[in-house]
């Protein structure tokens, strides 16, 4: 019998993290794992093929890759996991438990932002506060970001049209669509995701920047303009390049 939950992981040059992400899925409970690769030039596909249930090649772009993975998924529940994010143990039973309520069509997890090995005490504390802020915002607004491992009933996901294939804010838009279609929940379990964006740009600066992008999008700013702003980064930022585009943030 196919697993009830299919986990879709979009990848692009993620050889350093994909094995851990897939392993976290196995430890989370029985699930189908699908890796949707956007044309990696490193060993991502090779590593994934030895661990995932299916590896597909999809047009590059996180939204299009996740939609492609969802299209071949056999589970009645879809969970979308970024390659630098880890599911906690017990995630699968927790999702199944939440969806026992027929009125619930989807949701997401709280998040723990993992600091790099060399991060100082201030950075670690700031990431802890930021993670709690993301959870508080999601609890109140039911607005989820990709780093929170969004999940939904497959039929509901398809009914709302899946992820909009836009260059940024695809998870914000999906979250808004499923919230309009039915009840969503925020699970108490925390996924662990990389805090590299917050470390590179500074926690407070990143929160303010991502909120500015989000508000601009909700007020009508196009996804393309949001993506251009993201590539430039916050004003007066240190000159590290931005991490892979996602609308996750504080």
PDB file of C-alpha atoms in Angstrom:
ATOM      1  CA  UNK A   1       0.000   0.000   0.000  1.00  0.00           C
ATOM      2  CA  UNK A   2       1.430   3.438  -0.938  1.00  0.00           C
ATOM      3  CA  UNK A   3       2.341   5.744   1.938  1.00  0.00           C
ATOM      4  CA  UNK A   4      -0.387   8.250   2.754  1.00  0.00           C
ATOM      5  CA  UNK A   5       2.090  11.146   2.737  1.00  0.00           C
ATOM      6  CA  UNK A   6       4.326  12.117  -0.170  1.00  0.00           C
ATOM      7  CA  UNK A   7       7.215  14.470   0.631  1.00  0.00           C
ATOM      8  CA  UNK A   8       8.370  16.593  -2.315  1.00  0.00           C
ATOM      9  CA  UNK A   9      11.859  18.097  -2.102  1.00  0.00           C
ATOM     10  CA  UNK A  10      12.895  20.624  -4.788  1.00  0.00           C
ATOM     11  CA  UNK A  11      16.660  20.693  -5.351  1.00  0.00           C
ATOM     12  CA  UNK A  12      19.307  22.642  -7.216  1.00  0.00           C
ATOM     13  CA  UNK A  13      22.958  21.897  -6.382  1.00  0.00           C
ATOM     14  CA  UNK A  14      22.144  20.573  -2.899  1.00  0.00           C
ATOM     15  CA  UNK A  15      24.695  17.757  -2.603  1.00  0.00           C
ATOM     16  CA  UNK A  16      25.729  18.965   0.843  1.00  0.00           C
ATOM     17  CA  UNK A  17      22.244  18.751   2.343  1.00  0.00           C
ATOM     18  CA  UNK A  18      20.016  16.383   0.355  1.00  0.00           C
ATOM     19  CA  UNK A  19      21.056  13.173   2.135  1.00  0.00           C
ATOM     20  CA  UNK A  20      20.233  14.657   5.556  1.00  0.00           C
ATOM     21  CA  UNK A  21      16.895  15.976   4.312  1.00  0.00           C
ATOM     22  CA  UNK A  22      15.871  12.570   2.972  1.00  0.00           C
ATOM     23  CA  UNK A  23      17.075  10.824   6.108  1.00  0.00           C
ATOM     24  CA  UNK A  24      14.931  13.151   8.210  1.00  0.00           C
ATOM     25  CA  UNK A  25      11.920  12.096   6.120  1.00  0.00           C
ATOM     26  CA  UNK A  26      12.613   8.422   6.819  1.00  0.00           C
ATOM     27  CA  UNK A  27      12.932   9.136  10.521  1.00  0.00           C
ATOM     28  CA  UNK A  28       9.714  11.193  10.502  1.00  0.00           C
ATOM     29  CA  UNK A  29       7.548   8.172   9.667  1.00  0.00           C
ATOM     30  CA  UNK A  30       6.327   6.145   6.660  1.00  0.00           C
ATOM     31  CA  UNK A  31       6.258   8.391   3.610  1.00  0.00           C
ATOM     32  CA  UNK A  32       7.044   8.514  -0.079  1.00  0.00           C
ATOM     33  CA  UNK A  33      10.018  10.792  -0.862  1.00  0.00           C
ATOM     34  CA  UNK A  34      10.192  12.504  -4.263  1.00  0.00           C
ATOM     35  CA  UNK A  35      13.132  14.707  -5.251  1.00  0.00           C
ATOM     36  CA  UNK A  36      12.356  17.174  -8.041  1.00  0.00           C
ATOM     37  CA  UNK A  37      15.644  18.465  -9.393  1.00  0.00           C
ATOM     38  CA  UNK A  38      15.977  21.638 -11.433  1.00  0.00           C
ATOM     39  CA  UNK A  39      19.199  20.744 -13.252  1.00  0.00           C
ATOM     40  CA  UNK A  40      21.863  20.347 -10.581  1.00  0.00           C
ATOM     41  CA  UNK A  41      25.456  20.356 -11.773  1.00  0.00           C
ATOM     42  CA  UNK A  42      26.818  18.658  -8.673  1.00  0.00           C
ATOM     43  CA  UNK A  43      26.093  15.185  -7.209  1.00  0.00           C
ATOM     44  CA  UNK A  44      22.608  16.003  -5.917  1.00  0.00           C
ATOM     45  CA  UNK A  45      20.782  13.653  -8.305  1.00  0.00           C
ATOM     46  CA  UNK A  46      23.271  10.838  -7.797  1.00  0.00           C
ATOM     47  CA  UNK A  47      22.946  11.058  -4.015  1.00  0.00           C
ATOM     48  CA  UNK A  48      19.153  11.342  -4.123  1.00  0.00           C
ATOM     49  CA  UNK A  49      18.697   8.329  -6.405  1.00  0.00           C
ATOM     50  CA  UNK A  50      20.184   6.061  -3.800  1.00  0.00           C
ATOM     51  CA  UNK A  51      17.855   7.326  -1.078  1.00  0.00           C
ATOM     52  CA  UNK A  52      14.572   8.726  -2.451  1.00  0.00           C
ATOM     53  CA  UNK A  53      11.640   6.742  -3.821  1.00  0.00           C
ATOM     54  CA  UNK A  54      11.671   8.797  -7.012  1.00  0.00           C
ATOM     55  CA  UNK A  55      13.913  11.434  -8.575  1.00  0.00           C
ATOM     56  CA  UNK A  56      12.537  13.510 -11.418  1.00  0.00           C
ATOM     57  CA  UNK A  57      14.013  16.295 -13.539  1.00  0.00           C
ATOM     58  CA  UNK A  58      11.782  19.346 -13.763  1.00  0.00           C
ATOM     59  CA  UNK A  59      11.956  22.849 -15.251  1.00  0.00           C
ATOM     60  CA  UNK A  60      14.074  25.005 -12.964  1.00  0.00           C
ATOM     61  CA  UNK A  61      12.168  27.053 -10.439  1.00  0.00           C
ATOM     62  CA  UNK A  62      11.068  26.028  -6.970  1.00  0.00           C
ATOM     63  CA  UNK A  63       7.336  26.304  -7.773  1.00  0.00           C
ATOM     64  CA  UNK A  64       7.539  24.364 -11.036  1.00  0.00           C
ATOM     65  CA  UNK A  65       9.706  21.698  -9.415  1.00  0.00           C
ATOM     66  CA  UNK A  66       7.275  21.235  -6.524  1.00  0.00           C
ATOM     67  CA  UNK A  67       4.325  21.065  -8.902  1.00  0.00           C
ATOM     68  CA  UNK A  68       6.143  18.449 -10.970  1.00  0.00           C
ATOM     69  CA  UNK A  69       6.836  16.394  -7.856  1.00  0.00           C
ATOM     70  CA  UNK A  70       3.207  16.689  -6.759  1.00  0.00           C
ATOM     71  CA  UNK A  71       2.063  15.495 -10.177  1.00  0.00           C
ATOM     72  CA  UNK A  72       3.771  12.101  -9.735  1.00  0.00           C
ATOM     73  CA  UNK A  73       3.111  11.725  -6.010  1.00  0.00           C
ATOM     74  CA  UNK A  74       0.962   8.795  -4.930  1.00  0.00           C
ATOM     75  CA  UNK A  75       0.111  10.012  -1.439  1.00  0.00           C
ATOM     76  CA  UNK A  76      -3.201  11.581  -0.504  1.00  0.00           C
ATOM     77  CA  UNK A  77      -1.274  14.211   1.474  1.00  0.00           C
ATOM     78  CA  UNK A  78       1.550  16.340   0.054  1.00  0.00           C
ATOM     79  CA  UNK A  79       4.331  17.826   2.185  1.00  0.00           C
ATOM     80  CA  UNK A  80       6.824  20.228   0.613  1.00  0.00           C
ATOM     81  CA  UNK A  81      10.278  20.241   2.186  1.00  0.00           C
ATOM     82  CA  UNK A  82      13.187  22.503   1.280  1.00  0.00           C
ATOM     83  CA  UNK A  83      16.480  20.653   0.844  1.00  0.00           C
ATOM     84  CA  UNK A  84      18.115  22.573   3.702  1.00  0.00           C
ATOM     85  CA  UNK A  85      15.280  21.772   6.112  1.00  0.00           C
ATOM     86  CA  UNK A  86      14.911  18.714   8.360  1.00  0.00           C
ATOM     87  CA  UNK A  87      11.679  17.131   9.555  1.00  0.00           C
ATOM     88  CA  UNK A  88      11.557  16.235  13.252  1.00  0.00           C
ATOM     89  CA  UNK A  89      10.768  12.721  14.399  1.00  0.00           C
ATOM     90  CA  UNK A  90       7.049  12.045  14.557  1.00  0.00           C
ATOM     91  CA  UNK A  91       6.195  14.490  11.777  1.00  0.00           C
ATOM     92  CA  UNK A  92       4.210  11.975   9.736  1.00  0.00           C
ATOM     93  CA  UNK A  93       1.931  10.899  12.627  1.00  0.00           C
ATOM     94  CA  UNK A  94       1.476  14.560  13.584  1.00  0.00           C
ATOM     95  CA  UNK A  95       0.319  15.512  10.081  1.00  0.00           C
ATOM     96  CA  UNK A  96      -1.986  12.500   9.871  1.00  0.00           C
ATOM     97  CA  UNK A  97      -3.416  13.349  13.273  1.00  0.00           C
ATOM     98  CA  UNK A  98      -4.146  16.951  12.292  1.00  0.00           C
ATOM     99  CA  UNK A  99      -5.883  15.843   9.107  1.00  0.00           C
ATOM    100  CA  UNK A 100      -8.170  13.448  10.926  1.00  0.00           C
ATOM    101  CA  UNK A 101     -10.357  16.523  11.239  1.00  0.00           C
ATOM    102  CA  UNK A 102     -12.154  16.552   7.855  1.00  0.00           C
ATOM    103  CA  UNK A 103     -12.374  20.332   7.969  1.00  0.00           C
ATOM    104  CA  UNK A 104      -8.586  20.743   7.998  1.00  0.00           C
ATOM    105  CA  UNK A 105      -7.022  20.788   4.533  1.00  0.00           C
ATOM    106  CA  UNK A 106      -3.430  21.736   5.290  1.00  0.00           C
ATOM    107  CA  UNK A 107      -0.927  23.493   7.482  1.00  0.00           C
ATOM    108  CA  UNK A 108       2.724  23.813   8.381  1.00  0.00           C
ATOM    109  CA  UNK A 109       5.251  23.406  11.209  1.00  0.00           C
ATOM    110  CA  UNK A 110       6.891  25.809  13.585  1.00  0.00           C
ATOM    111  CA  UNK A 111      10.539  26.432  12.757  1.00  0.00           C
ATOM    112  CA  UNK A 112      13.936  26.347  14.440  1.00  0.00           C
ATOM    113  CA  UNK A 113      16.621  28.373  12.656  1.00  0.00           C
ATOM    114  CA  UNK A 114      19.914  26.498  12.937  1.00  0.00           C
ATOM    115  CA  UNK A 115      23.033  28.613  13.375  1.00  0.00           C
ATOM    116  CA  UNK A 116      26.301  27.797  11.643  1.00  0.00           C
ATOM    117  CA  UNK A 117      29.028  26.089  13.639  1.00  0.00           C
ATOM    118  CA  UNK A 118      30.990  29.295  14.132  1.00  0.00           C
ATOM    119  CA  UNK A 119      28.069  31.550  15.036  1.00  0.00           C
ATOM    120  CA  UNK A 120      28.397  33.626  18.172  1.00  0.00           C
ATOM    121  CA  UNK A 121      26.080  33.822  21.177  1.00  0.00           C
ATOM    122  CA  UNK A 122      24.263  36.904  19.860  1.00  0.00           C
ATOM    123  CA  UNK A 123      23.511  35.303  16.495  1.00  0.00           C
ATOM    124  CA  UNK A 124      22.250  32.109  18.118  1.00  0.00           C
ATOM    125  CA  UNK A 125      19.999  34.046  20.469  1.00  0.00           C
ATOM    126  CA  UNK A 126      18.710  36.239  17.640  1.00  0.00           C
ATOM    127  CA  UNK A 127      17.908  33.199  15.498  1.00  0.00           C
ATOM    128  CA  UNK A 128      16.016  31.668  18.406  1.00  0.00           C
ATOM    129  CA  UNK A 129      13.892  34.789  18.812  1.00  0.00           C
ATOM    130  CA  UNK A 130      13.338  35.003  15.050  1.00  0.00           C
ATOM    131  CA  UNK A 131      12.124  31.408  14.878  1.00  0.00           C
ATOM    132  CA  UNK A 132       9.602  32.089  17.639  1.00  0.00           C
ATOM    133  CA  UNK A 133       8.438  35.237  15.845  1.00  0.00           C
ATOM    134  CA  UNK A 134       7.837  33.275  12.653  1.00  0.00           C
ATOM    135  CA  UNK A 135       5.761  30.794  14.635  1.00  0.00           C
ATOM    136  CA  UNK A 136       3.744  33.555  16.316  1.00  0.00           C
ATOM    137  CA  UNK A 137       3.003  35.240  13.013  1.00  0.00           C
ATOM    138  CA  UNK A 138       1.968  31.958  11.425  1.00  0.00           C
ATOM    139  CA  UNK A 139      -0.248  31.120  14.396  1.00  0.00           C
ATOM    140  CA  UNK A 140      -2.125  34.411  14.187  1.00  0.00           C
ATOM    141  CA  UNK A 141      -2.276  34.968  10.419  1.00  0.00           C
ATOM    142  CA  UNK A 142      -2.102  31.341   9.222  1.00  0.00           C
ATOM    143  CA  UNK A 143       0.423  32.641   6.666  1.00  0.00           C
ATOM    144  CA  UNK A 144       3.093  30.001   6.098  1.00  0.00           C
ATOM    145  CA  UNK A 145       6.457  30.133   4.356  1.00  0.00           C
ATOM    146  CA  UNK A 146       8.330  27.422   2.507  1.00  0.00           C
ATOM    147  CA  UNK A 147      10.833  26.851   5.307  1.00  0.00           C
ATOM    148  CA  UNK A 148       7.928  25.724   7.499  1.00  0.00           C
ATOM    149  CA  UNK A 149       7.301  22.571   5.422  1.00  0.00           C
ATOM    150  CA  UNK A 150       3.816  23.340   4.125  1.00  0.00           C
ATOM    151  CA  UNK A 151       1.495  20.350   3.754  1.00  0.00           C
ATOM    152  CA  UNK A 152      -1.944  19.920   2.219  1.00  0.00           C
ATOM    153  CA  UNK A 153      -4.408  17.292   1.146  1.00  0.00           C
ATOM    154  CA  UNK A 154      -3.502  16.404  -2.440  1.00  0.00           C
ATOM    155  CA  UNK A 155      -7.041  17.037  -3.684  1.00  0.00           C
ATOM    156  CA  UNK A 156      -7.100  20.473  -2.044  1.00  0.00           C
ATOM    157  CA  UNK A 157      -3.650  21.333  -3.423  1.00  0.00           C
ATOM    158  CA  UNK A 158      -4.778  20.501  -6.942  1.00  0.00           C
ATOM    159  CA  UNK A 159      -8.130  22.239  -6.494  1.00  0.00           C
ATOM    160  CA  UNK A 160      -6.423  25.570  -5.743  1.00  0.00           C
ATOM    161  CA  UNK A 161      -4.102  25.174  -8.714  1.00  0.00           C
ATOM    162  CA  UNK A 162      -0.952  24.088  -6.887  1.00  0.00           C
ATOM    163  CA  UNK A 163       1.968  26.461  -6.540  1.00  0.00           C
ATOM    164  CA  UNK A 164       1.747  29.532  -8.785  1.00  0.00           C
ATOM    165  CA  UNK A 165       4.811  29.420 -11.021  1.00  0.00           C
ATOM    166  CA  UNK A 166       6.179  32.827 -10.121  1.00  0.00           C
ATOM    167  CA  UNK A 167       9.798  33.805  -9.313  1.00  0.00           C
ATOM    168  CA  UNK A 168       9.144  34.616  -5.637  1.00  0.00           C
ATOM    169  CA  UNK A 169       6.287  34.491  -3.110  1.00  0.00           C
ATOM    170  CA  UNK A 170       4.995  31.165  -4.403  1.00  0.00           C
ATOM    171  CA  UNK A 171       4.631  29.820  -0.869  1.00  0.00           C
ATOM    172  CA  UNK A 172       2.895  32.960   0.376  1.00  0.00           C
ATOM    173  CA  UNK A 173       0.392  32.673  -2.458  1.00  0.00           C
ATOM    174  CA  UNK A 174      -0.205  28.954  -1.913  1.00  0.00           C
ATOM    175  CA  UNK A 175      -0.683  29.586   1.800  1.00  0.00           C
ATOM    176  CA  UNK A 176      -3.254  32.251   1.018  1.00  0.00           C
ATOM    177  CA  UNK A 177      -5.100  29.983  -1.409  1.00  0.00           C
ATOM    178  CA  UNK A 178      -5.395  27.027   0.927  1.00  0.00           C
ATOM    179  CA  UNK A 179      -6.390  29.293   3.819  1.00  0.00           C
ATOM    180  CA  UNK A 180      -9.286  30.553   1.710  1.00  0.00           C
ATOM    181  CA  UNK A 181     -10.270  27.003   0.725  1.00  0.00           C
ATOM    182  CA  UNK A 182     -10.467  25.529   4.242  1.00  0.00           C
ATOM    183  CA  UNK A 183      -9.054  25.356   7.731  1.00  0.00           C
ATOM    184  CA  UNK A 184      -5.285  25.188   8.251  1.00  0.00           C
ATOM    185  CA  UNK A 185      -3.227  24.319  11.321  1.00  0.00           C
ATOM    186  CA  UNK A 186       0.195  25.148  12.734  1.00  0.00           C
ATOM    187  CA  UNK A 187       1.742  22.054  14.297  1.00  0.00           C
ATOM    188  CA  UNK A 188       3.745  22.404  17.538  1.00  0.00           C
ATOM    189  CA  UNK A 189       6.650  20.355  16.151  1.00  0.00           C
ATOM    190  CA  UNK A 190       9.581  22.361  14.800  1.00  0.00           C
ATOM    191  CA  UNK A 191      11.379  21.732  11.544  1.00  0.00           C
ATOM    192  CA  UNK A 192      15.044  22.702  11.554  1.00  0.00           C
ATOM    193  CA  UNK A 193      16.121  24.947   8.725  1.00  0.00           C
ATOM    194  CA  UNK A 194      19.304  26.767   7.829  1.00  0.00           C
ATOM    195  CA  UNK A 195      19.727  30.227   9.341  1.00  0.00           C
ATOM    196  CA  UNK A 196      22.220  31.259   6.656  1.00  0.00           C
ATOM    197  CA  UNK A 197      20.062  34.100   5.317  1.00  0.00           C
ATOM    198  CA  UNK A 198      19.691  35.644   8.762  1.00  0.00           C
ATOM    199  CA  UNK A 199      23.395  35.232   9.515  1.00  0.00           C
ATOM    200  CA  UNK A 200      24.475  36.741   6.195  1.00  0.00           C
ATOM    201  CA  UNK A 201      22.140  39.720   6.329  1.00  0.00           C
ATOM    202  CA  UNK A 202      21.661  40.110  10.086  1.00  0.00           C
ATOM    203  CA  UNK A 203      18.516  38.864  11.873  1.00  0.00           C
ATOM    204  CA  UNK A 204      16.731  42.204  12.346  1.00  0.00           C
ATOM    205  CA  UNK A 205      17.614  43.472   8.890  1.00  0.00           C
ATOM    206  CA  UNK A 206      16.389  40.225   7.333  1.00  0.00           C
ATOM    207  CA  UNK A 207      13.076  40.322   9.216  1.00  0.00           C
ATOM    208  CA  UNK A 208      12.397  43.910   8.148  1.00  0.00           C
ATOM    209  CA  UNK A 209      13.462  43.227   4.569  1.00  0.00           C
ATOM    210  CA  UNK A 210      11.308  40.108   4.178  1.00  0.00           C
ATOM    211  CA  UNK A 211       8.322  41.852   5.718  1.00  0.00           C
ATOM    212  CA  UNK A 212       8.765  44.731   3.273  1.00  0.00           C
ATOM    213  CA  UNK A 213       8.770  42.262   0.386  1.00  0.00           C
ATOM    214  CA  UNK A 214       5.724  40.438   1.752  1.00  0.00           C
ATOM    215  CA  UNK A 215       3.708  43.617   2.340  1.00  0.00           C
ATOM    216  CA  UNK A 216       4.685  44.934  -1.071  1.00  0.00           C
ATOM    217  CA  UNK A 217       3.473  41.716  -2.678  1.00  0.00           C
ATOM    218  CA  UNK A 218       0.160  41.780  -0.794  1.00  0.00           C
ATOM    219  CA  UNK A 219      -0.314  45.407  -1.884  1.00  0.00           C
ATOM    220  CA  UNK A 220       0.165  44.501  -5.540  1.00  0.00           C
ATOM    221  CA  UNK A 221       3.885  44.494  -6.218  1.00  0.00           C
ATOM    222  CA  UNK A 222       4.604  41.902  -8.904  1.00  0.00           C
ATOM    223  CA  UNK A 223       6.542  38.707  -8.062  1.00  0.00           C
ATOM    224  CA  UNK A 224       9.172  39.726 -10.634  1.00  0.00           C
ATOM    225  CA  UNK A 225       9.825  43.025  -8.879  1.00  0.00           C
ATOM    226  CA  UNK A 226       9.920  41.231  -5.517  1.00  0.00           C
ATOM    227  CA  UNK A 227      12.491  38.812  -6.954  1.00  0.00           C
ATOM    228  CA  UNK A 228      14.622  41.686  -8.253  1.00  0.00           C
ATOM    229  CA  UNK A 229      14.561  43.310  -4.815  1.00  0.00           C
ATOM    230  CA  UNK A 230      15.500  40.007  -3.188  1.00  0.00           C
ATOM    231  CA  UNK A 231      18.537  39.618  -5.455  1.00  0.00           C
ATOM    232  CA  UNK A 232      19.731  43.084  -4.426  1.00  0.00           C
ATOM    233  CA  UNK A 233      19.188  42.288  -0.760  1.00  0.00           C
ATOM    234  CA  UNK A 234      18.648  44.701   2.144  1.00  0.00           C
ATOM    235  CA  UNK A 235      20.049  48.197   1.973  1.00  0.00           C
ATOM    236  CA  UNK A 236      23.569  48.437   3.441  1.00  0.00           C
ATOM    237  CA  UNK A 237      23.840  44.647   3.632  1.00  0.00           C
ATOM    238  CA  UNK A 238      27.158  42.888   3.789  1.00  0.00           C
ATOM    239  CA  UNK A 239      28.139  41.701   0.349  1.00  0.00           C
ATOM    240  CA  UNK A 240      27.386  37.998   0.689  1.00  0.00           C
ATOM    241  CA  UNK A 241      25.265  36.678  -2.208  1.00  0.00           C
ATOM    242  CA  UNK A 242      21.631  35.893  -1.366  1.00  0.00           C
ATOM    243  CA  UNK A 243      20.692  32.290  -0.608  1.00  0.00           C
ATOM    244  CA  UNK A 244      18.388  30.420  -3.029  1.00  0.00           C
ATOM    245  CA  UNK A 245      15.216  32.428  -3.571  1.00  0.00           C
ATOM    246  CA  UNK A 246      12.358  31.711  -1.182  1.00  0.00           C
ATOM    247  CA  UNK A 247       9.807  33.919   0.441  1.00  0.00           C
ATOM    248  CA  UNK A 248      10.513  32.521   3.902  1.00  0.00           C
ATOM    249  CA  UNK A 249      11.215  35.135   6.481  1.00  0.00           C
ATOM    250  CA  UNK A 250      10.289  36.663   9.768  1.00  0.00           C
TER     251      UNK A 250
END
